[in-house]
Short mmCIF file of C-alpha atoms in Angstrom, two decimals:
data_model
loop_
_atom_site.label_atom_id
_atom_site.label_comp_id
_atom_site.label_asym_id
_atom_site.label_seq_id
_atom_site.Cartn_x
_atom_site.Cartn_y
_atom_site.Cartn_z
CA UNK A 95 61.43 136.65 76.40
CA UNK A 96 63.56 134.16 74.49
CA UNK A 97 64.23 130.71 75.86
CA UNK A 98 68.00 131.35 75.89
CA UNK A 99 67.67 134.51 77.98
CA UNK A 100 65.31 132.76 80.41
CA UNK A 101 67.79 129.90 80.73
CA UNK A 102 70.59 132.37 81.48
CA UNK A 103 68.55 134.00 84.24
CA UNK A 104 67.70 130.63 85.77
CA UNK A 105 71.36 129.59 85.69
CA UNK A 106 72.55 132.86 87.25
CA UNK A 107 69.95 132.59 90.01
CA UNK A 108 70.86 128.96 90.69
CA UNK A 109 74.59 129.76 90.80
CA UNK A 110 74.04 132.73 93.11
CA UNK A 111 71.76 130.67 95.35
CA UNK A 112 74.34 127.87 95.54
CA UNK A 113 77.04 130.33 96.59
CA UNK A 114 74.82 131.88 99.25
CA UNK A 115 73.84 128.40 100.48
CA UNK A 116 77.52 127.47 100.96
CA UNK A 117 78.09 130.65 102.99
CA UNK A 118 75.01 129.95 105.10
CA UNK A 119 76.17 126.40 105.81
CA UNK A 120 79.65 127.59 106.83
CA UNK A 121 78.15 130.26 109.07
CA UNK A 122 75.83 127.69 110.65
CA UNK A 123 78.78 125.37 111.33
CA UNK A 124 80.73 128.22 112.93
CA UNK A 125 77.77 129.25 115.11
CA UNK A 126 77.23 125.64 116.22
CA UNK A 127 80.90 125.19 117.15
CA UNK A 128 81.02 128.46 119.09
CA UNK A 129 77.76 127.67 120.90
CA UNK A 130 78.92 124.21 121.96
CA UNK A 131 82.44 125.37 122.87
CA UNK A 132 81.48 128.23 125.20
CA UNK A 133 80.56 126.07 128.28
CA UNK A 134 83.97 124.38 128.35
CA UNK A 135 85.85 127.61 127.70
CA UNK A 136 84.06 129.26 130.63
CA UNK A 137 85.09 126.44 133.00
CA UNK A 138 88.66 126.12 131.72
CA UNK A 139 91.32 126.99 134.31
CA UNK A 140 94.23 127.02 131.81
CA UNK A 141 95.12 129.23 128.88
CA UNK A 142 93.26 127.72 125.96
CA UNK A 143 95.75 128.96 123.34
CA UNK A 144 99.09 128.36 125.06
CA UNK A 145 98.59 125.48 127.49
CA UNK A 146 99.94 122.04 126.51
CA UNK A 147 97.80 120.12 129.00
CA UNK A 148 94.61 118.39 127.91
CA UNK A 149 92.54 117.44 130.96
CA UNK A 150 88.99 118.67 130.28
CA UNK A 151 87.52 115.86 132.40
CA UNK A 152 89.45 116.92 135.52
CA UNK A 153 88.06 119.05 138.35
CA UNK A 154 88.57 121.85 137.56
CA UNK A 155 89.12 121.28 133.81
CA UNK A 156 92.45 122.40 132.38
CA UNK A 157 93.10 122.16 128.66
CA UNK A 158 94.82 123.99 125.83
CA UNK A 159 95.49 123.53 122.13
CA UNK A 160 99.23 124.30 121.94
CA UNK A 161 100.31 120.68 121.48
CA UNK A 162 97.43 119.89 119.13
CA UNK A 163 98.17 122.90 116.95
CA UNK A 164 101.87 122.05 116.82
CA UNK A 165 101.26 118.43 115.82
CA UNK A 166 98.64 119.35 113.23
CA UNK A 167 100.68 122.07 111.55
CA UNK A 168 104.00 120.19 111.56
CA UNK A 169 102.61 116.88 110.27
CA UNK A 170 100.52 118.60 107.58
CA UNK A 171 103.35 120.81 106.34
CA UNK A 172 105.70 117.83 106.33
CA UNK A 173 103.17 115.86 104.30
CA UNK A 174 102.82 118.68 101.78
CA UNK A 175 106.60 119.12 101.45
CA UNK A 176 107.00 115.42 100.72
CA UNK A 177 103.97 114.93 98.50
CA UNK A 178 103.95 118.08 96.33
CA UNK A 179 107.22 117.58 94.37
CA UNK A 180 106.49 113.88 93.82
CA UNK A 181 102.90 114.55 92.76
CA UNK A 182 103.89 117.29 90.30
CA UNK A 183 106.60 115.02 88.87
CA UNK A 184 104.04 112.24 88.35
CA UNK A 185 101.64 114.68 86.69
CA UNK A 186 104.36 115.96 84.34
CA UNK A 187 105.43 112.43 83.42
CA UNK A 188 101.86 111.37 82.64
CA UNK A 189 101.15 114.55 80.65
CA UNK A 190 104.33 114.98 78.61
CA UNK A 191 106.70 112.01 78.84
CA UNK A 192 104.74 108.75 78.83
CA UNK A 193 102.99 107.17 75.86
CA UNK A 194 99.23 107.53 75.49
CA UNK A 195 98.48 103.99 76.63
CA UNK A 196 100.77 104.24 79.62
CA UNK A 197 99.43 107.71 80.47
CA UNK A 198 95.86 106.42 80.46
CA UNK A 199 96.76 103.49 82.72
CA UNK A 200 98.79 105.63 85.14
CA UNK A 201 96.11 108.30 85.24
CA UNK A 202 93.51 105.68 86.10
CA UNK A 203 95.69 104.28 88.90
CA UNK A 204 96.33 107.74 90.38
CA UNK A 205 92.63 108.61 90.29
CA UNK A 206 91.84 105.26 91.92
CA UNK A 207 94.33 105.94 94.72
CA UNK A 208 92.65 109.28 95.37
CA UNK A 209 89.40 107.42 96.08
CA UNK A 210 90.87 105.01 98.64
CA UNK A 211 89.35 105.63 102.12
CA UNK A 212 91.69 107.13 104.69
CA UNK A 213 91.22 104.22 107.09
CA UNK A 214 92.87 101.96 104.50
CA UNK A 215 95.93 104.20 104.49
CA UNK A 216 95.92 104.15 108.27
CA UNK A 217 95.77 100.36 108.46
CA UNK A 218 98.50 100.07 105.83
CA UNK A 219 100.60 102.56 107.78
CA UNK A 220 100.26 100.57 111.01
CA UNK A 221 100.86 97.16 109.41
CA UNK A 222 103.50 98.00 106.78
CA UNK A 223 105.03 101.44 107.22
CA UNK A 224 105.42 101.82 111.00
CA UNK A 225 107.60 98.68 111.48
CA UNK A 226 110.11 100.04 108.92
CA UNK A 227 110.16 103.66 110.06
CA UNK A 228 112.63 103.19 112.92
CA UNK A 229 115.53 102.48 110.57
CA UNK A 230 114.63 105.39 108.31
CA UNK A 231 114.29 107.68 111.32
CA UNK A 232 117.70 106.61 112.64
CA UNK A 233 119.27 107.40 109.27
CA UNK A 234 117.66 110.84 109.14
CA UNK A 235 118.68 111.48 112.74
CA UNK A 236 122.30 110.56 111.95
CA UNK A 237 122.49 112.75 108.85
CA UNK A 238 120.27 115.70 109.83
CA UNK A 239 120.45 115.48 113.60
CA UNK A 240 122.02 118.95 113.76
CA UNK A 241 118.59 120.34 112.82
CA UNK A 242 116.44 120.55 115.99
CA UNK A 243 113.39 118.98 114.31
CA UNK A 244 115.36 115.85 113.41
CA UNK A 245 117.52 115.82 116.54
CA UNK A 246 117.04 114.14 119.88
CA UNK A 247 118.64 111.31 121.80
CA UNK A 248 116.49 108.59 120.30
CA UNK A 249 113.98 107.89 117.57
CA UNK A 250 110.78 105.90 117.37
CA UNK A 251 108.22 104.44 115.02
CA UNK A 252 104.93 106.13 115.96
CA UNK A 253 106.16 109.70 115.58
CA UNK A 254 104.96 112.91 113.99
CA UNK A 255 107.33 112.17 111.11
CA UNK A 256 105.66 108.79 110.49
CA UNK A 257 102.24 110.46 110.56
CA UNK A 258 103.51 113.04 108.05
CA UNK A 259 104.70 110.30 105.68
CA UNK A 260 101.32 108.53 105.85
CA UNK A 261 99.55 111.84 105.16
CA UNK A 262 101.91 112.54 102.24
CA UNK A 263 101.07 109.20 100.63
CA UNK A 264 97.37 109.89 101.17
CA UNK A 265 97.30 113.39 99.63
CA UNK A 266 99.73 112.64 96.79
CA UNK A 267 97.05 111.26 94.39
CA UNK A 268 94.85 114.33 94.93
CA UNK A 269 97.63 116.81 94.15
CA UNK A 270 98.78 114.73 91.18
CA UNK A 271 95.30 114.39 89.66
CA UNK A 272 94.52 118.11 89.87
CA UNK A 273 97.97 119.11 88.59
CA UNK A 274 97.63 116.73 85.66
CA UNK A 275 94.32 118.27 84.65
CA UNK A 276 95.88 121.74 84.89
CA UNK A 277 98.84 120.74 82.70
CA UNK A 278 96.51 119.32 80.07
CA UNK A 279 94.83 122.75 79.80
CA UNK A 280 98.06 124.46 78.70
CA UNK A 281 97.48 125.93 75.21
CA UNK A 282 98.90 123.56 72.64
CA UNK A 283 100.26 126.51 70.65
CA UNK A 284 102.54 127.46 73.55
CA UNK A 285 103.96 123.95 73.75
CA UNK A 286 104.49 123.61 70.00
CA UNK A 287 106.02 127.09 69.75
CA UNK A 288 108.61 126.27 72.41
CA UNK A 289 109.51 123.00 70.73
CA UNK A 290 109.66 124.67 67.30
CA UNK A 291 112.20 127.19 68.65
CA UNK A 292 114.49 124.33 69.62
CA UNK A 293 113.66 123.93 73.30
CA UNK A 294 114.13 120.54 74.87
CA UNK A 295 111.15 118.89 76.50
CA UNK A 296 112.22 120.04 79.96
CA UNK A 297 112.84 123.59 78.72
CA UNK A 298 109.39 123.56 77.15
CA UNK A 299 107.89 122.47 80.49
CA UNK A 300 109.87 125.08 82.42
CA UNK A 301 109.04 127.96 80.04
CA UNK A 302 105.50 127.13 78.89
CA UNK A 303 103.83 124.63 81.21
CA UNK A 304 104.90 125.51 84.75
CA UNK A 305 104.22 129.28 84.51
CA UNK A 306 100.77 128.60 83.05
CA UNK A 307 99.88 125.97 85.67
CA UNK A 308 101.42 127.63 88.72
CA UNK A 309 98.13 128.80 90.19
CA UNK A 310 96.62 125.37 89.64
CA UNK A 311 99.56 123.67 91.35
CA UNK A 312 99.21 126.02 94.32
CA UNK A 313 95.50 125.28 94.54
CA UNK A 314 96.15 121.53 94.37
CA UNK A 315 98.78 121.75 97.10
CA UNK A 316 96.47 123.76 99.36
CA UNK A 317 93.67 121.26 98.81
CA UNK A 318 96.04 118.47 99.84
CA UNK A 319 97.13 120.50 102.87
CA UNK A 320 93.51 120.99 103.90
CA UNK A 321 92.83 117.27 103.76
CA UNK A 322 96.02 116.51 105.69
CA UNK A 323 95.08 118.95 108.46
CA UNK A 324 91.63 117.44 108.87
CA UNK A 325 92.62 113.78 108.59
CA UNK A 326 91.47 111.73 111.57
CA UNK A 327 91.60 107.95 111.38
CA UNK A 328 94.92 107.50 109.57
CA UNK A 329 96.74 109.75 112.05
CA UNK A 330 94.93 108.30 115.07
CA UNK A 331 96.03 104.78 114.10
CA UNK A 332 99.67 105.72 113.46
CA UNK A 333 100.47 108.40 116.04
CA UNK A 334 101.04 107.60 119.71
CA UNK A 335 99.74 110.24 122.11
CA UNK A 336 102.37 111.59 124.53
CA UNK A 337 101.52 114.74 126.53
CA UNK A 338 103.52 117.88 125.83
CA UNK A 339 105.12 119.51 122.80
CA UNK A 340 108.20 117.69 121.51
CA UNK A 341 110.07 119.53 118.76
CA UNK A 342 111.96 116.33 117.88
CA UNK A 343 109.54 114.90 115.34
CA UNK A 344 111.43 111.60 114.97
CA UNK A 345 110.65 110.60 118.55
CA UNK A 346 107.47 108.79 119.55
CA UNK A 347 104.52 110.90 120.58
CA UNK A 348 102.41 113.77 119.44
CA UNK A 349 98.82 114.67 118.73
CA UNK A 350 96.70 116.53 116.22
CA UNK A 351 93.29 118.13 116.50
CA UNK A 352 91.54 115.41 114.55
CA UNK A 353 93.31 112.45 116.16
CA UNK A 354 92.68 113.83 119.65
CA UNK A 355 88.97 114.21 118.89
CA UNK A 356 88.79 110.65 117.54
CA UNK A 357 90.64 109.14 120.50
CA UNK A 358 88.96 111.16 123.27
CA UNK A 359 85.37 111.69 122.21
CA UNK A 360 84.02 108.32 123.33
CA UNK A 361 85.26 108.65 126.94
CA UNK A 362 84.78 112.41 127.31
CA UNK A 363 82.38 113.95 129.79
CA UNK A 364 80.00 116.73 128.84
CA UNK A 365 82.70 119.32 129.51
CA UNK A 366 85.24 117.16 127.69
CA UNK A 367 83.10 116.99 124.58
CA UNK A 368 82.58 120.72 124.70
CA UNK A 369 86.37 121.13 124.91
CA UNK A 370 86.85 118.84 121.90
CA UNK A 371 84.34 120.94 119.96
CA UNK A 372 86.33 124.04 120.95
CA UNK A 373 89.46 122.44 119.49
CA UNK A 374 87.46 121.61 116.37
CA UNK A 375 86.51 125.28 116.13
CA UNK A 376 90.21 126.23 116.10
CA UNK A 377 90.88 123.66 113.36
CA UNK A 378 87.94 125.08 111.39
CA UNK A 379 89.40 128.59 111.64
CA UNK A 380 92.93 127.46 110.70
CA UNK A 381 91.68 125.55 107.66
CA UNK A 382 89.52 128.49 106.61
CA UNK A 383 92.47 130.89 106.85
CA UNK A 384 94.68 128.56 104.81
CA UNK A 385 92.03 128.26 102.09
CA UNK A 386 91.58 132.03 102.02
CA UNK A 387 95.33 132.51 101.68
CA UNK A 388 95.43 129.95 98.87
CA UNK A 389 92.60 131.69 97.06
CA UNK A 390 94.41 135.01 97.37
CA UNK A 391 97.62 133.52 95.95
CA UNK A 392 95.77 131.86 93.08
CA UNK A 393 93.90 135.09 92.28
CA UNK A 394 97.16 137.06 92.20
CA UNK A 395 98.80 134.52 89.93
CA UNK A 396 95.79 134.54 87.61
CA UNK A 397 95.86 138.33 87.40
CA UNK A 398 99.59 138.27 86.74
CA UNK A 399 99.14 135.67 83.98
#
């Protein structure tokens, strides 16, 4: 047997084993969460999926994930809607508009921002962003108050909107870095052919770059969304907990799965910790479904391309 063929077999076995190991780890996490969540779910006197109350330490315990799911989904989607266009614009500027020296410097800065710990973003949000968010929220409320999400009688600083902005700033470097790498993989012949036919730089990007990198941009956005949904410390520092679902995201109050776990775990009883693990199980399932949907979209785009 040749050395090359033996190396191929070793590589295939290692790759297959790594894939199986990932599946085993995910299954083990799911089993652990279900096992730890069952005691609290059996004692719960409220509807776990639709109740807005969170009192697992009461007698009897009553808790549900409706408010946590609402806060998590809304803040994460808001973060992705804010961050994705800006991140793609930065990636396009670095890849096709800036000079080589400037592109190298900007790329280094973006990659460095992606490595900043989330607690730093949270502290910056509390110290710098939150004090200035009331004026911005009032402006949005005055202009877009006819939309229920931005309506309400008053606005605040520590709102779901503020948490979404902090999350957007945090996930922007990740989306930008991945999108930039995708754009740099566009075949040079496609770019030069578009320019040779008289296309402007924007027309070249629109006709040659964006269609080629669409699946990569979707994957980058979904990766950013996954991190936003699971973010803990930054949201816990910025967002003020107020019981109940409030569709007016400019007003103070709200909660997410991760922030509720961070704020409640230390003082929770045995049943309370089991309830927090049950909420973590729901977050695990939601994140898994989003990643599966993203993979399906990327696979369809790849097949189409």
